[in-house]
């Protein structure tokens, strides 16, 4: 695993250099008017698809910009976001990361998140702790009153925004402050290193959270959807906290608000 990890870190850092050195970036949208994809997303995903699948012959590849393969119980699969924080990237805001996970069945066994702007590389393998640039990291022990909470308001489906605002309002009056950076993978890593303390998004895709979920758990943190474990095959609600007590607190609020918006058809 160590040898594989070193190769994956080197590929994530190479992809980060591609991100920051690209001069001729074209910007397009997919699905909705505010869901961007750039030529660099496509280029990095193609690069990582080729390199990662050749590290483990027979492994499958699930990336944000490509077709989703059929995942079976006996396969190993990569879950990759070539650029998490594409809107930031398209607008010249220096906050985007490369996210690479390796999964088996429903478990992420390896996660690497690289931020080329801050030169931070987070990594974790199952059972071996979490690291930032080679040094061990741990979540904070802050109580909810002192918590910094990462949030978003359902950019691509604004019907769910009122629910997110209600959760935000309830948290704002209890916790210290709220943050929205625009890259869920990096925001989860900030939680893993103890800078922030809770995170909630009503819907994220596996490539947004797979790698960072392993890093958070190895750093001593907690992850959950609104129904149970994070789903690696389907988008789901994502709740992440530093402590179990804060998980109970945040999940109770999220589930309570989901119940208040039955027309959205969300599971809890
Ligand atoms: C997005 C970012 C953002 C989150 C969105 C994601 P992308 O991923 O993680 O922080 O709020 O829900 O879709 O599109 O930049 O890869
Ligand atoms: Ca993403």
PDB file of N, CA and C in Angstrom, residues 122 137-140 142 148-150 184-200 215-217 219-223 239-243 250:
ATOM      1  N   UNK A 122      -2.890  16.140   1.514  1.00  0.00           N
ATOM      2  CA  UNK A 122      -3.477  15.338   2.594  1.00  0.00           C
ATOM      3  C   UNK A 122      -3.530  13.890   2.114  1.00  0.00           C
ATOM      4  N   UNK A 137      -2.105  14.435  11.292  1.00  0.00           N
ATOM      5  CA  UNK A 137      -3.102  15.465  11.630  1.00  0.00           C
ATOM      6  C   UNK A 137      -4.228  14.830  12.429  1.00  0.00           C
ATOM      7  N   UNK A 138      -4.965  15.690  13.164  1.00  0.00           N
ATOM      8  CA  UNK A 138      -6.086  15.207  13.967  1.00  0.00           C
ATOM      9  C   UNK A 138      -7.181  16.266  13.976  1.00  0.00           C
ATOM     10  N   UNK A 139      -8.423  15.810  14.064  1.00  0.00           N
ATOM     11  CA  UNK A 139      -9.537  16.756  14.159  1.00  0.00           C
ATOM     12  C   UNK A 139      -9.462  17.496  15.491  1.00  0.00           C
ATOM     13  N   UNK A 140     -10.201  18.605  15.599  1.00  0.00           N
ATOM     14  CA  UNK A 140     -10.239  19.374  16.844  1.00  0.00           C
ATOM     15  C   UNK A 140     -11.143  18.679  17.862  1.00  0.00           C
ATOM     16  N   UNK A 142     -13.202  20.824  19.585  1.00  0.00           N
ATOM     17  CA  UNK A 142     -14.070  21.966  19.918  1.00  0.00           C
ATOM     18  C   UNK A 142     -15.531  21.549  20.090  1.00  0.00           C
ATOM     19  N   UNK A 148     -16.508  26.146  13.930  1.00  0.00           N
ATOM     20  CA  UNK A 148     -16.566  26.806  12.627  1.00  0.00           C
ATOM     21  C   UNK A 148     -17.189  25.772  11.687  1.00  0.00           C
ATOM     22  N   UNK A 149     -18.259  26.158  10.995  1.00  0.00           N
ATOM     23  CA  UNK A 149     -19.031  25.182  10.214  1.00  0.00           C
ATOM     24  C   UNK A 149     -18.971  25.510   8.720  1.00  0.00           C
ATOM     25  N   UNK A 150     -18.588  24.524   7.896  1.00  0.00           N
ATOM     26  CA  UNK A 150     -18.580  24.678   6.438  1.00  0.00           C
ATOM     27  C   UNK A 150     -19.949  24.317   5.890  1.00  0.00           C
ATOM     28  N   UNK A 184     -15.693  21.206  -1.482  1.00  0.00           N
ATOM     29  CA  UNK A 184     -16.065  20.345  -0.356  1.00  0.00           C
ATOM     30  C   UNK A 184     -14.905  19.451   0.079  1.00  0.00           C
ATOM     31  N   UNK A 185     -14.146  18.928  -0.893  1.00  0.00           N
ATOM     32  CA  UNK A 185     -13.037  18.025  -0.553  1.00  0.00           C
ATOM     33  C   UNK A 185     -12.023  18.747   0.339  1.00  0.00           C
ATOM     34  N   UNK A 186     -11.681  19.972  -0.042  1.00  0.00           N
ATOM     35  CA  UNK A 186     -10.699  20.723   0.759  1.00  0.00           C
ATOM     36  C   UNK A 186     -11.297  21.120   2.116  1.00  0.00           C
ATOM     37  N   UNK A 187     -12.581  21.486   2.119  1.00  0.00           N
ATOM     38  CA  UNK A 187     -13.199  21.882   3.387  1.00  0.00           C
ATOM     39  C   UNK A 187     -13.249  20.704   4.367  1.00  0.00           C
ATOM     40  N   UNK A 188     -13.430  19.499   3.853  1.00  0.00           N
ATOM     41  CA  UNK A 188     -13.373  18.321   4.732  1.00  0.00           C
ATOM     42  C   UNK A 188     -11.950  18.117   5.258  1.00  0.00           C
ATOM     43  N   UNK A 189     -10.958  18.407   4.425  1.00  0.00           N
ATOM     44  CA  UNK A 189      -9.563  18.265   4.893  1.00  0.00           C
ATOM     45  C   UNK A 189      -9.219  19.330   5.941  1.00  0.00           C
ATOM     46  N   UNK A 190      -9.804  20.517   5.801  1.00  0.00           N
ATOM     47  CA  UNK A 190      -9.585  21.549   6.831  1.00  0.00           C
ATOM     48  C   UNK A 190     -10.151  21.077   8.168  1.00  0.00           C
ATOM     49  N   UNK A 191     -11.261  20.345   8.096  1.00  0.00           N
ATOM     50  CA  UNK A 191     -11.834  19.767   9.318  1.00  0.00           C
ATOM     51  C   UNK A 191     -10.895  18.690   9.867  1.00  0.00           C
ATOM     52  N   UNK A 192     -10.344  17.882   8.952  1.00  0.00           N
ATOM     53  CA  UNK A 192      -9.437  16.795   9.381  1.00  0.00           C
ATOM     54  C   UNK A 192      -8.207  17.347  10.091  1.00  0.00           C
ATOM     55  N   UNK A 193      -7.748  18.528   9.684  1.00  0.00           N
ATOM     56  CA  UNK A 193      -6.543  19.066  10.341  1.00  0.00           C
ATOM     57  C   UNK A 193      -6.873  19.951  11.544  1.00  0.00           C
ATOM     58  N   UNK A 194      -8.171  20.032  11.876  1.00  0.00           N
ATOM     59  CA  UNK A 194      -8.557  20.740  13.101  1.00  0.00           C
ATOM     60  C   UNK A 194      -8.821  22.224  12.924  1.00  0.00           C
ATOM     61  N   UNK A 195      -8.843  22.725  11.675  1.00  0.00           N
ATOM     62  CA  UNK A 195      -9.101  24.156  11.464  1.00  0.00           C
ATOM     63  C   UNK A 195     -10.581  24.474  11.553  1.00  0.00           C
ATOM     64  N   UNK A 196     -11.423  23.586  11.041  1.00  0.00           N
ATOM     65  CA  UNK A 196     -12.868  23.763  11.166  1.00  0.00           C
ATOM     66  C   UNK A 196     -13.424  22.523  11.853  1.00  0.00           C
ATOM     67  N   UNK A 197     -14.738  22.533  12.141  1.00  0.00           N
ATOM     68  CA  UNK A 197     -15.242  21.510  13.067  1.00  0.00           C
ATOM     69  C   UNK A 197     -16.468  20.733  12.599  1.00  0.00           C
ATOM     70  N   UNK A 198     -17.254  21.330  11.693  1.00  0.00           N
ATOM     71  CA  UNK A 198     -18.431  20.613  11.171  1.00  0.00           C
ATOM     72  C   UNK A 198     -18.634  21.014   9.723  1.00  0.00           C
ATOM     73  N   UNK A 199     -19.325  20.149   8.973  1.00  0.00           N
ATOM     74  CA  UNK A 199     -19.628  20.438   7.559  1.00  0.00           C
ATOM     75  C   UNK A 199     -20.955  19.790   7.211  1.00  0.00           C
ATOM     76  N   UNK A 200     -21.755  20.523   6.424  1.00  0.00           N
ATOM     77  CA  UNK A 200     -23.017  19.952   5.935  1.00  0.00           C
ATOM     78  C   UNK A 200     -23.257  20.399   4.495  1.00  0.00           C
ATOM     79  N   UNK A 215      -9.736  10.572   4.887  1.00  0.00           N
ATOM     80  CA  UNK A 215      -8.799  11.446   5.608  1.00  0.00           C
ATOM     81  C   UNK A 215      -9.435  11.917   6.922  1.00  0.00           C
ATOM     82  N   UNK A 216     -10.716  12.306   6.866  1.00  0.00           N
ATOM     83  CA  UNK A 216     -11.415  12.743   8.090  1.00  0.00           C
ATOM     84  C   UNK A 216     -11.474  11.608   9.108  1.00  0.00           C
ATOM     85  N   UNK A 217     -11.863  10.408   8.656  1.00  0.00           N
ATOM     86  CA  UNK A 217     -12.016   9.289   9.611  1.00  0.00           C
ATOM     87  C   UNK A 217     -10.678   8.909  10.237  1.00  0.00           C
ATOM     88  N   UNK A 219      -8.319  10.874  10.734  1.00  0.00           N
ATOM     89  CA  UNK A 219      -7.919  11.974  11.625  1.00  0.00           C
ATOM     90  C   UNK A 219      -8.779  12.003  12.883  1.00  0.00           C
ATOM     91  N   UNK A 220      -9.660  11.006  13.040  1.00  0.00           N
ATOM     92  CA  UNK A 220     -10.470  10.897  14.262  1.00  0.00           C
ATOM     93  C   UNK A 220     -11.860  11.488  14.142  1.00  0.00           C
ATOM     94  N   UNK A 221     -12.254  11.923  12.932  1.00  0.00           N
ATOM     95  CA  UNK A 221     -13.560  12.552  12.756  1.00  0.00           C
ATOM     96  C   UNK A 221     -14.652  11.574  12.359  1.00  0.00           C
ATOM     97  N   UNK A 222     -15.856  12.121  12.129  1.00  0.00           N
ATOM     98  CA  UNK A 222     -17.050  11.316  11.866  1.00  0.00           C
ATOM     99  C   UNK A 222     -17.727  11.781  10.576  1.00  0.00           C
ATOM    100  N   UNK A 223     -18.204  10.822   9.776  1.00  0.00           N
ATOM    101  CA  UNK A 223     -18.920  11.162   8.540  1.00  0.00           C
ATOM    102  C   UNK A 223     -20.229  10.387   8.513  1.00  0.00           C
ATOM    103  N   UNK A 239     -22.701  14.869   6.054  1.00  0.00           N
ATOM    104  CA  UNK A 239     -22.549  15.493   7.371  1.00  0.00           C
ATOM    105  C   UNK A 239     -21.195  15.026   7.916  1.00  0.00           C
ATOM    106  N   UNK A 240     -20.351  15.969   8.319  1.00  0.00           N
ATOM    107  CA  UNK A 240     -19.011  15.623   8.816  1.00  0.00           C
ATOM    108  C   UNK A 240     -18.753  16.430  10.091  1.00  0.00           C
ATOM    109  N   UNK A 241     -18.217  15.764  11.097  1.00  0.00           N
ATOM    110  CA  UNK A 241     -17.943  16.476  12.347  1.00  0.00           C
ATOM    111  C   UNK A 241     -16.641  15.991  12.992  1.00  0.00           C
ATOM    112  N   UNK A 242     -16.151  16.829  13.896  1.00  0.00           N
ATOM    113  CA  UNK A 242     -14.944  16.477  14.650  1.00  0.00           C
ATOM    114  C   UNK A 242     -15.234  15.435  15.736  1.00  0.00           C
ATOM    115  N   UNK A 243     -16.392  15.539  16.407  1.00  0.00           N
ATOM    116  CA  UNK A 243     -16.689  14.619  17.519  1.00  0.00           C
ATOM    117  C   UNK A 243     -18.034  13.919  17.300  1.00  0.00           C
ATOM    118  N   UNK A 250     -25.534  17.832  14.909  1.00  0.00           N
ATOM    119  CA  UNK A 250     -25.754  18.311  13.531  1.00  0.00           C
ATOM    120  C   UNK A 250     -26.737  17.418  12.778  1.00  0.00           C
TER     121      UNK A 250
END
